[in-house]
CSV table of C-alpha atoms and ligand atoms in Angstrom, one decimal:
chain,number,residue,atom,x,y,z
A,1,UNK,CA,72.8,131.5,77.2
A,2,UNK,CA,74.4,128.0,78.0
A,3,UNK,CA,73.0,125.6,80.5
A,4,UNK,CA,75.9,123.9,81.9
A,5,UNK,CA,74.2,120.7,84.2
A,6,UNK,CA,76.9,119.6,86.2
A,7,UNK,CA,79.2,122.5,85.5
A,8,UNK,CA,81.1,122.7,89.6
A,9,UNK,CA,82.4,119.1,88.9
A,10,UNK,CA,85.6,118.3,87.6
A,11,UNK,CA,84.9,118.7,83.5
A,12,UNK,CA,82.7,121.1,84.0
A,13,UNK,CA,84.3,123.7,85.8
A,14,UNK,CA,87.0,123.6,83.0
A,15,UNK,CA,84.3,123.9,80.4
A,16,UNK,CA,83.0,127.2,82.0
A,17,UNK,CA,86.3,128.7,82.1
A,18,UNK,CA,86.5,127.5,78.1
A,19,UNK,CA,82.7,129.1,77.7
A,20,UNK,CA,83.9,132.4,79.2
A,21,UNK,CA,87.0,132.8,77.2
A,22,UNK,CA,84.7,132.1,73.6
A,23,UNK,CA,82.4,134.5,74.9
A,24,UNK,CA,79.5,132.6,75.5
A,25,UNK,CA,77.6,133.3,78.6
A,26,UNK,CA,76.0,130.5,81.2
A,27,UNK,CA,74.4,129.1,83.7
A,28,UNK,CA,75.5,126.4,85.9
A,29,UNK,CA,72.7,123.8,87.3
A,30,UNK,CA,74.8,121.3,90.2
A,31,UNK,CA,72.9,119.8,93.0
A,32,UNK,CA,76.7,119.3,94.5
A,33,UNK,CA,76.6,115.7,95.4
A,34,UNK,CA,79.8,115.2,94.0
A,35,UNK,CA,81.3,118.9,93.9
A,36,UNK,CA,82.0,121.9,96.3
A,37,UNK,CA,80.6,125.5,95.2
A,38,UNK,CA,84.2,126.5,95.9
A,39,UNK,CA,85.3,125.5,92.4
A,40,UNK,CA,83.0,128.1,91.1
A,41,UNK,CA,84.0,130.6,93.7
A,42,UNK,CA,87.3,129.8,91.8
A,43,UNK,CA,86.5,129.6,88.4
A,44,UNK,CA,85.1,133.5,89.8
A,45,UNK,CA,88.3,133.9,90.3
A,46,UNK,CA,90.2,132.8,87.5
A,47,UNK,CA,87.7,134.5,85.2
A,48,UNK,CA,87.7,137.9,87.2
A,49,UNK,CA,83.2,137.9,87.2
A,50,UNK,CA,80.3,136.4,88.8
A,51,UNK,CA,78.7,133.7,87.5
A,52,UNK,CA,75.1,132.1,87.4
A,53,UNK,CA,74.4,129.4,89.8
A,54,UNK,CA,71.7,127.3,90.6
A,55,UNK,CA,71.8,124.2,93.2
A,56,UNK,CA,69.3,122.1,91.7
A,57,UNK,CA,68.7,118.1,90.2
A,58,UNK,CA,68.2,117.1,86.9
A,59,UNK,CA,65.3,115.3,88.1
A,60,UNK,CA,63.5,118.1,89.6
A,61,UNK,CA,61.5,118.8,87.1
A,62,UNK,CA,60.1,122.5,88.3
A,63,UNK,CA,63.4,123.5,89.3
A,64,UNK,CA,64.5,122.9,85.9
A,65,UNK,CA,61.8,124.9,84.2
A,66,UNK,CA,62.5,127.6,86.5
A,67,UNK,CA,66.0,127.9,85.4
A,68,UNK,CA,64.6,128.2,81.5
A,69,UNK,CA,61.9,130.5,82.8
A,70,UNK,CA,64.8,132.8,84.4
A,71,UNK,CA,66.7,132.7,81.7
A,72,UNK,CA,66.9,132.4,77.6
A,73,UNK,CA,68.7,129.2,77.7
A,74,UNK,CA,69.3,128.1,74.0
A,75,UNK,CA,71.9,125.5,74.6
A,76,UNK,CA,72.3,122.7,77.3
A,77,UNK,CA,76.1,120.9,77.6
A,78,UNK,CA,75.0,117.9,79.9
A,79,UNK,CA,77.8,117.2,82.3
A,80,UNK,CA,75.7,116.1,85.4
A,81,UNK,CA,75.7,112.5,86.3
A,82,UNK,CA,76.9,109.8,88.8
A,83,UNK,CA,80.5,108.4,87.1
A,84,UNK,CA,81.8,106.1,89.6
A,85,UNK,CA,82.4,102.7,88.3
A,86,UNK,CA,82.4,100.6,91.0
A,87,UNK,CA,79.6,102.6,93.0
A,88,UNK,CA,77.2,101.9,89.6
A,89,UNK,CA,77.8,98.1,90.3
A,90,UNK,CA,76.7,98.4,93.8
A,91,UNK,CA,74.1,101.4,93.8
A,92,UNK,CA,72.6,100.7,89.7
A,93,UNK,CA,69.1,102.0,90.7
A,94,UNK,CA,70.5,105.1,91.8
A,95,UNK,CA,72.6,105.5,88.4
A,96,UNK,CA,69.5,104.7,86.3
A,97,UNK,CA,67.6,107.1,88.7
A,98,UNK,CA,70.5,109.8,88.3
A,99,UNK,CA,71.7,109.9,84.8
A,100,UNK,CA,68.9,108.3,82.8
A,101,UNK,CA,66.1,109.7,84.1
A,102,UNK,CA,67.2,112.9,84.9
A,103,UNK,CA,68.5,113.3,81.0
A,104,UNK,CA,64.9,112.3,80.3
A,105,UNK,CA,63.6,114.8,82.3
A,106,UNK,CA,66.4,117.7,81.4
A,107,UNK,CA,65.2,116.9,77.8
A,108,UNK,CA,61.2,116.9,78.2
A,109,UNK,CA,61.7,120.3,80.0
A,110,UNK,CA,64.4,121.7,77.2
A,111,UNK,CA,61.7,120.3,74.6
A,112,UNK,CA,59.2,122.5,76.8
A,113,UNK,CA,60.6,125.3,76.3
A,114,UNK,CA,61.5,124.4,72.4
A,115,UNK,CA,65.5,124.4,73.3
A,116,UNK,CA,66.8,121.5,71.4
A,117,UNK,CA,70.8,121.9,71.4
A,118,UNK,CA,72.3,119.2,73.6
A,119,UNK,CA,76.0,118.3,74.0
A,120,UNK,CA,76.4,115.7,76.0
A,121,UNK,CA,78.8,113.8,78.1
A,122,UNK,CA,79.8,110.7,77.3
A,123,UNK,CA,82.8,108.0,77.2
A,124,UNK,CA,84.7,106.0,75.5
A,125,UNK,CA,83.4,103.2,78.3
A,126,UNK,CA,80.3,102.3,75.4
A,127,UNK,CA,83.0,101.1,73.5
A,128,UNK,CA,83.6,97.9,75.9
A,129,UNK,CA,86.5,95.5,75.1
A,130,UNK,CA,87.4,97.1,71.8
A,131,UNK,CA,88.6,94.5,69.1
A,132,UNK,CA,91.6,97.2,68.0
A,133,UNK,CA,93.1,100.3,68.5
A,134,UNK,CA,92.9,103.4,67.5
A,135,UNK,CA,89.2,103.8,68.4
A,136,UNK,CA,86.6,104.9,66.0
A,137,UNK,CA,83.4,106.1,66.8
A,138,UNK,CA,81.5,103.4,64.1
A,139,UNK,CA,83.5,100.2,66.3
A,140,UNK,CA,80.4,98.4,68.2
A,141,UNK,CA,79.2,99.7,71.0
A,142,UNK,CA,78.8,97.5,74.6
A,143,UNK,CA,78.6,98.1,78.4
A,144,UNK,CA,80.5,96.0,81.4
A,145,UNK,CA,78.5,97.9,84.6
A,146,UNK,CA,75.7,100.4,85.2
A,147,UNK,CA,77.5,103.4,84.8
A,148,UNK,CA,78.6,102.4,81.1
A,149,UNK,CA,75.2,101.5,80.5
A,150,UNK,CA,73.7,104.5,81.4
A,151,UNK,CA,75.5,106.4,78.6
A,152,UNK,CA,75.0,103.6,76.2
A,153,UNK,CA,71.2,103.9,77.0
A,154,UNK,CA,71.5,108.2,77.1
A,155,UNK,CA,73.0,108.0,73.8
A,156,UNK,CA,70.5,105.5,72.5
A,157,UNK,CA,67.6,108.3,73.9
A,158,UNK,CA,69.5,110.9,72.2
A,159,UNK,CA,69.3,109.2,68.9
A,160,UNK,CA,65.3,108.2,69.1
A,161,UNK,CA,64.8,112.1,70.1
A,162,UNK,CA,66.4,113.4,67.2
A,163,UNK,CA,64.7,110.6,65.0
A,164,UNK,CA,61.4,111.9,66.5
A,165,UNK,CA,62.3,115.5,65.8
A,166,UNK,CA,65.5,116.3,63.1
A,167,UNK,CA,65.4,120.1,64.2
A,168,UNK,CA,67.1,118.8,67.4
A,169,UNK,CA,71.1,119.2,67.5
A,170,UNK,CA,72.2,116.8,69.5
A,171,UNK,CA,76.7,116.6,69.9
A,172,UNK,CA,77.7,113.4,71.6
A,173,UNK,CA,81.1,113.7,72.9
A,174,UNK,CA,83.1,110.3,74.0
A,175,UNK,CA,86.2,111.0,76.5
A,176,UNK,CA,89.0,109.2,77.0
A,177,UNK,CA,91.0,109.6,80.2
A,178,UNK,CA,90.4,113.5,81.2
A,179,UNK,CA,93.2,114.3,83.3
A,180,UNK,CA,95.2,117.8,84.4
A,181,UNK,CA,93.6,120.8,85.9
A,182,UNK,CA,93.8,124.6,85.1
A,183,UNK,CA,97.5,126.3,84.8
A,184,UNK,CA,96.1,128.4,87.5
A,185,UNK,CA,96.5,125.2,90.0
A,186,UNK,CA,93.1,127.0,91.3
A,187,UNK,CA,90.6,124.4,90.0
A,188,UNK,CA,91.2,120.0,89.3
A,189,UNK,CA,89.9,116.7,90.2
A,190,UNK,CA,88.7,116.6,93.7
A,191,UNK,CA,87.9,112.7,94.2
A,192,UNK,CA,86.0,111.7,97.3
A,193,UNK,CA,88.1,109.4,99.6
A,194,UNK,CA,90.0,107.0,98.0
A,195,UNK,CA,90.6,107.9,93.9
A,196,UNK,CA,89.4,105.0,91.7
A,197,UNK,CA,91.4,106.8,89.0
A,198,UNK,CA,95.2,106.4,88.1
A,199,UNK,CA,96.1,110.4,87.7
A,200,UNK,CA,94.5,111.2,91.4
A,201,UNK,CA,95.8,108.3,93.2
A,202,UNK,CA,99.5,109.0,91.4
A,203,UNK,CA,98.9,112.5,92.7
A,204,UNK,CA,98.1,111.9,95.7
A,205,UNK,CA,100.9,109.6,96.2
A,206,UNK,CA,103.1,111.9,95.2
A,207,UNK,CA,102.1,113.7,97.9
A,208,UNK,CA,102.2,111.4,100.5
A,209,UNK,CA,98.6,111.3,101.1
A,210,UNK,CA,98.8,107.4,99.8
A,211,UNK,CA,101.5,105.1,100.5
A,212,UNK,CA,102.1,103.7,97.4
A,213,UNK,CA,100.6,103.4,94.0
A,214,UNK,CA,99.2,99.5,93.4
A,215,UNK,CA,99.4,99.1,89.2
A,216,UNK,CA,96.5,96.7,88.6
A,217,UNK,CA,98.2,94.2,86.4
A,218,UNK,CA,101.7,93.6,84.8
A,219,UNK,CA,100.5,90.9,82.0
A,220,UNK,CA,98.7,92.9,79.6
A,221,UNK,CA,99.8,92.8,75.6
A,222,UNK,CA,101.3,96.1,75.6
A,223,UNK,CA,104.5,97.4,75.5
A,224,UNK,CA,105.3,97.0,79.4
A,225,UNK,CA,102.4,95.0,80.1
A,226,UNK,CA,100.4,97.3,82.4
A,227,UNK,CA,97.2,98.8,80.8
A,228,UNK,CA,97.6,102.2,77.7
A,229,UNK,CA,94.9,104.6,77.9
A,230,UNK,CA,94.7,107.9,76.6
A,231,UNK,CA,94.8,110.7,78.5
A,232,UNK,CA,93.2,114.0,77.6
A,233,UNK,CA,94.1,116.9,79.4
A,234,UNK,CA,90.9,118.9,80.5
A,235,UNK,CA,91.7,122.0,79.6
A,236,UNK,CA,91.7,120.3,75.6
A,237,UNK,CA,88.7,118.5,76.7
A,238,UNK,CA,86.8,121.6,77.5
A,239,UNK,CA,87.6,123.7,74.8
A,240,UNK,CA,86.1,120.4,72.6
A,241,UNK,CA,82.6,121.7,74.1
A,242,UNK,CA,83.2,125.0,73.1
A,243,UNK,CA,84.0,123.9,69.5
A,244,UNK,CA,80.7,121.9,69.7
A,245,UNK,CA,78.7,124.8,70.5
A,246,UNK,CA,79.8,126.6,67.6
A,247,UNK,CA,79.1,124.1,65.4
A,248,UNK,CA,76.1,122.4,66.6
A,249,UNK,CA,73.4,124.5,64.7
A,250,UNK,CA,75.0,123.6,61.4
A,251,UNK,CA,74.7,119.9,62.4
A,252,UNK,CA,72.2,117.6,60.8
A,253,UNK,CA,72.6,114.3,62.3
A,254,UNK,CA,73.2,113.3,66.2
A,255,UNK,CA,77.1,114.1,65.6
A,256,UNK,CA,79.2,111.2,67.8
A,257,UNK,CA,82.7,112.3,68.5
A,258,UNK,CA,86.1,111.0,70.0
A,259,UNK,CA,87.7,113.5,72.2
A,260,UNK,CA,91.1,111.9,72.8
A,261,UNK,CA,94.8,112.9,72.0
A,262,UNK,CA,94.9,109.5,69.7
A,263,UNK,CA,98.2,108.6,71.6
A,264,UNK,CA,98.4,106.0,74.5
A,265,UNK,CA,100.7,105.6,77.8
A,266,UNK,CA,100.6,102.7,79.8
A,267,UNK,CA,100.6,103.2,83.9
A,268,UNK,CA,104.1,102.5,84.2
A,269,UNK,CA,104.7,105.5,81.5
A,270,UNK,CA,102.2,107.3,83.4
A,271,UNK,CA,104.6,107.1,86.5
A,272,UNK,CA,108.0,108.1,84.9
A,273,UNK,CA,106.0,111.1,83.7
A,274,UNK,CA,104.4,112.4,87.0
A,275,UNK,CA,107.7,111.9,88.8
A,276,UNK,CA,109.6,114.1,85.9
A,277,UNK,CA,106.8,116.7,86.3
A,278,UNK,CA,106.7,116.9,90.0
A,279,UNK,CA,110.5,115.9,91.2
A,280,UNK,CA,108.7,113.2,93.1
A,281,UNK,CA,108.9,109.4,93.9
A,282,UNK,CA,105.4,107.5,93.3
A,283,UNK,CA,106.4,104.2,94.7
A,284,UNK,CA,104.4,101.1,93.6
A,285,UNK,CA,103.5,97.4,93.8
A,286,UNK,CA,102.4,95.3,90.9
A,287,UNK,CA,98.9,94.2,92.2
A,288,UNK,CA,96.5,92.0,90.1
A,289,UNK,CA,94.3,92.6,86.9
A,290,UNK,CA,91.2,94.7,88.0
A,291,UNK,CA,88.0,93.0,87.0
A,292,UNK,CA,86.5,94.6,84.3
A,293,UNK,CA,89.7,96.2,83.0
A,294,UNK,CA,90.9,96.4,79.0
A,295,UNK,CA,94.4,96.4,77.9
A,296,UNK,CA,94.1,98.8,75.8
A,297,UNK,CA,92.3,101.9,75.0
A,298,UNK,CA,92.6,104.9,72.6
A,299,UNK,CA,90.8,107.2,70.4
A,300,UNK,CA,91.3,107.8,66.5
A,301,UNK,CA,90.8,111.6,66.9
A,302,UNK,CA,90.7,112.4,62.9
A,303,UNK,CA,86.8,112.4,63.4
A,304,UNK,CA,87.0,115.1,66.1
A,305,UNK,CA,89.0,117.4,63.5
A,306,UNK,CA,87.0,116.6,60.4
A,307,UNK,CA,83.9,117.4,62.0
A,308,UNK,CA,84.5,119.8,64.8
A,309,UNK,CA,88.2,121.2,63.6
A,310,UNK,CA,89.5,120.6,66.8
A,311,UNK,CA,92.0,118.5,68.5
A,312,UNK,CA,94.3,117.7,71.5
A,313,UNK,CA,97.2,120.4,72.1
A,314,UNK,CA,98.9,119.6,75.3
A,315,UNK,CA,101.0,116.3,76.2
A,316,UNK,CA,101.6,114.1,78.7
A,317,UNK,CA,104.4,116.2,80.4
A,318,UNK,CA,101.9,119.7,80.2
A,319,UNK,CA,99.3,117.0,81.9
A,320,UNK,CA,101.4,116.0,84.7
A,321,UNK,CA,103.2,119.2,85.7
A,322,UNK,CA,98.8,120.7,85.9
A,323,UNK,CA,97.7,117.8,88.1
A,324,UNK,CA,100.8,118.1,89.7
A,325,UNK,CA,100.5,122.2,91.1
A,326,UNK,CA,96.6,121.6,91.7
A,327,UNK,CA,97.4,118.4,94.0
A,328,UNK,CA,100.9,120.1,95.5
A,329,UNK,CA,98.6,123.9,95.9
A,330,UNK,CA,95.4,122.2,97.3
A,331,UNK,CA,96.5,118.7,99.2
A,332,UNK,CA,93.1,118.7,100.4
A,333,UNK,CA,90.8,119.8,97.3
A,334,UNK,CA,88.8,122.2,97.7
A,335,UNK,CA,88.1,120.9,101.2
A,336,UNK,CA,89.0,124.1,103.7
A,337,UNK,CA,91.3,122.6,106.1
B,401,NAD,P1,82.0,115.3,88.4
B,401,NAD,O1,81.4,114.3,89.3
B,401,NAD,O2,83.2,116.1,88.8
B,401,NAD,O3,80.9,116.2,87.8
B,401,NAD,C1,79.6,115.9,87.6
B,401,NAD,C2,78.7,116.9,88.3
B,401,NAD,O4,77.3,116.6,88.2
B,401,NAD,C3,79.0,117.1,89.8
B,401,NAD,O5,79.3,118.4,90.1
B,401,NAD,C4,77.7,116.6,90.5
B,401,NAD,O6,77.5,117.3,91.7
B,401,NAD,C5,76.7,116.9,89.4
B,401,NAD,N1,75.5,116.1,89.4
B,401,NAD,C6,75.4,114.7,89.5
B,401,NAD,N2,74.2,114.3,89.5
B,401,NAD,C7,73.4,115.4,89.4
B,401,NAD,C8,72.0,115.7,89.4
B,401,NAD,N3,71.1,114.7,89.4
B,401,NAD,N4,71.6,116.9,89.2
B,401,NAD,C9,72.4,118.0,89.2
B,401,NAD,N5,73.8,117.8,89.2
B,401,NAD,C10,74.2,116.6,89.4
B,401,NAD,O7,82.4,114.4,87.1
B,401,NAD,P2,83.3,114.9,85.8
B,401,NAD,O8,84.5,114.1,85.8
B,401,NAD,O9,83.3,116.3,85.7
B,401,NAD,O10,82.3,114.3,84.6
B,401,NAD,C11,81.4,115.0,84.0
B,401,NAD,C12,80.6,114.1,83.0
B,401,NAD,O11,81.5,113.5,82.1
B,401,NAD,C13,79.8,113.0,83.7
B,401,NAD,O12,78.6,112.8,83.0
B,401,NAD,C14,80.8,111.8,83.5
B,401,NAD,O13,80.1,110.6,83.5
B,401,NAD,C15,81.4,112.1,82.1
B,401,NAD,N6,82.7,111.5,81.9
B,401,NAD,C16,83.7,111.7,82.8
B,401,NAD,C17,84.9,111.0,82.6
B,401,NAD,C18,86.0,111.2,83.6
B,401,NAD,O14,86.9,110.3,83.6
B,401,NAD,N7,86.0,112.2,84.4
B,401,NAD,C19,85.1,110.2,81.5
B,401,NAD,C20,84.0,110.1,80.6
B,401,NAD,C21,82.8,110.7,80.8
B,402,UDP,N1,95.2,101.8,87.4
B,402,UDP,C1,96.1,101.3,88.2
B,402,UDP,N2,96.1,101.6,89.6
B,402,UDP,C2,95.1,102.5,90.1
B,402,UDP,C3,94.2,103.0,89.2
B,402,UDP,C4,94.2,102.7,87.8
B,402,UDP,O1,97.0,100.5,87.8
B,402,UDP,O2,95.1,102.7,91.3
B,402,UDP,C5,95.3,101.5,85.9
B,402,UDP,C6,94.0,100.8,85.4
B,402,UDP,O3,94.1,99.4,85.5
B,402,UDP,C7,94.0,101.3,83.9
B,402,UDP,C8,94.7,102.7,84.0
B,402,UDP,O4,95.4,102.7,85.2
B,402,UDP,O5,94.9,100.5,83.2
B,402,UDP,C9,93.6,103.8,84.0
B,402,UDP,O6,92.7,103.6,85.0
B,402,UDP,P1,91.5,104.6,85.3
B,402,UDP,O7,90.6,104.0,86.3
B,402,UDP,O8,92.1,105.9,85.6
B,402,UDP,O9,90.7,104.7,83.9
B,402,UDP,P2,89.8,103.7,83.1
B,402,UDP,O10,90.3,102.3,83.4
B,402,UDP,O11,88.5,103.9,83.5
B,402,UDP,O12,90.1,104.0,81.6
């Protein structure tokens, strides 16, 4: 049985469609402060069974052990944590509070009950202001806010737990830019209030919920000037956990992996493609540089494939047209109204 912390958020959600589909069964531990139990009532759906549920923190200690005492829980994929940038600058108690201690207490109570397989979520923000591109997973690691810190500081854990103990697996996955939502248009991204991220604010344009689109900078080196990331569509992203899983009793080392497509768009790229998808205009303004921002940002995915034989199948086009049907089905989220 798979522990899935975090598992009615965005990523997560995804993953326990992926999880299903491989066969594995799971439990999902959320204390939905930043998700809706309607996305499981829909991933329910989508997979045509119940599934296990438990509304609980990672920093509840007891609840925790009461989930491994209910069930035989041999693996843990770590989704749950705070993840808003700008929030973490504002709120960075609560982020240290949130994702580091409650990874500290998720792993004293997984060591309790001697379950030592962890994959956990983390992002291609510890690589800072990389010096190049493509990204590999041995460039040097930095933070710019809280929320970067925290899974610099997680992963640092990570490693001293496995030093402490080798027969710990431990898979540490770096996103990129997760973006998309099930074919279904049943599940996605269900920001609160006003999306910090490109794809939901684009979306949500495009529907008319936001007047225009403001691109944060024209006067970057790249090949329009507005910022290239790479954006992974979740569905990929997910099965990457699955492929973890399967490997992660064979690993020997706390295995640090790139889950990215390898290929970058910039925001005006980003645009063209969502209005091709959708048959929509995103209007926008060219606003300044956003503090903290890098130019550029993508993965070298070889690692991903020589390690976990797996790698990014759906483009840019198959990303837009998903984000697209879950914003145009569900205008709202997973909100009622
Ligand atoms: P999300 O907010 O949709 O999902 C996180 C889930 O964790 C939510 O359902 C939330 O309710 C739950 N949660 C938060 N704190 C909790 C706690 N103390 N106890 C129990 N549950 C708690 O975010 P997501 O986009 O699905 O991201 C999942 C993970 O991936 C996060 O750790 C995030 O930092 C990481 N990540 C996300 C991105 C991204 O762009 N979405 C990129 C890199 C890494
Ligand atoms: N971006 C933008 N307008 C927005 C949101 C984002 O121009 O409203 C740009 C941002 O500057 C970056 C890219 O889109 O170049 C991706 O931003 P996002 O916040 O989605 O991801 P991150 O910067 O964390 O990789």
């Amino acid at each position: 049985m798979v522990l899935v912390t975090g598992g009615a958020g965005y990523i997560g959600s995804h993953t326990c469609i992926a999880l299903h589909e491989a066969g594995f069964d799971f439990v999902v531990f959320d204390n939905l402060s930043n998700a809706s139990q309607e996305s499981l009532f829909r991933v329910q759906k989508i997979i045509d069974r119940p599934i296990s549920f438990v509304q609980g923190d990672i920093r509840d200690k007891e609840a925790l052990r009461s989930v491994f005492t209910q069930y035989d829980i041999d693996a843990v994929i770590h989704f749950a944590g705070l993840k808003a940038v700008g929030e973490s600058v504002q709120q960075p108690l609560e982020y240290y509070d949130n994702n580091i201690n409650g990874t500290i207490v998720l792993c004293q109570v997984m060591q309790e009950f001697g379950c030592k397989n962890m994959v956990f979520s983390s992002s291609a923000t510890v690589y800072g202001d990389p010096h190049t591109t493509p990204i590999k997973e041995d460039f040097p690691l930095s933070a710019t806010n809280p929320y970067g810190r925290t899974k610099l500081f997680i992963e640092e854990i990570l490693r001293d737990i496995f030093v402490s103990d080798t027969s710990w697996n431990i898979v540490l996955l770096r996103y990129f830019n997760p973006v998309g939502a099930h074919k279904s248009g049943l599940i996605g991204e269900d920001p609160n209030g006003i999306p910090n991220n490109l794809m939901p604010f684009i979306a949500q344009t495009a529907v008319k919920k936001r007047d225009y689109l403001s691109v944060f900078g024209d006067d970057y080196d790249t090949v329009d000037g507005t910022g290239v990331r790479d954006y992974i569509h979740v569905v990929d992203l997910a099965f990457g956990h699955v492929k973890a899983l399967e490997k992660i009793s064979n690993i020997k080392e706390v295995l640090t992996v790139n889950l990215g497509t390898g290929k970058g768009y910039s925001v005006l790229e980003m645009v063209r493609a969502f209005e091709k998808a959708s048959g929509k205009d995103v209007p926008y303004q060219i606003a300044p540089r956003r503090s903290g921002d890098v130019a550029k940002c993508f993965a070298d995915p070889s690692y991903a494939f020589e390690t976990l034989g797996w790698s990014a199948q759906k483009g840019i086009q198959e990303m837009c047209e998903d984000s697209w049907r879950w914003q145009s089905q569900n205008p709202n989220g997973y909100a009622k109204d």
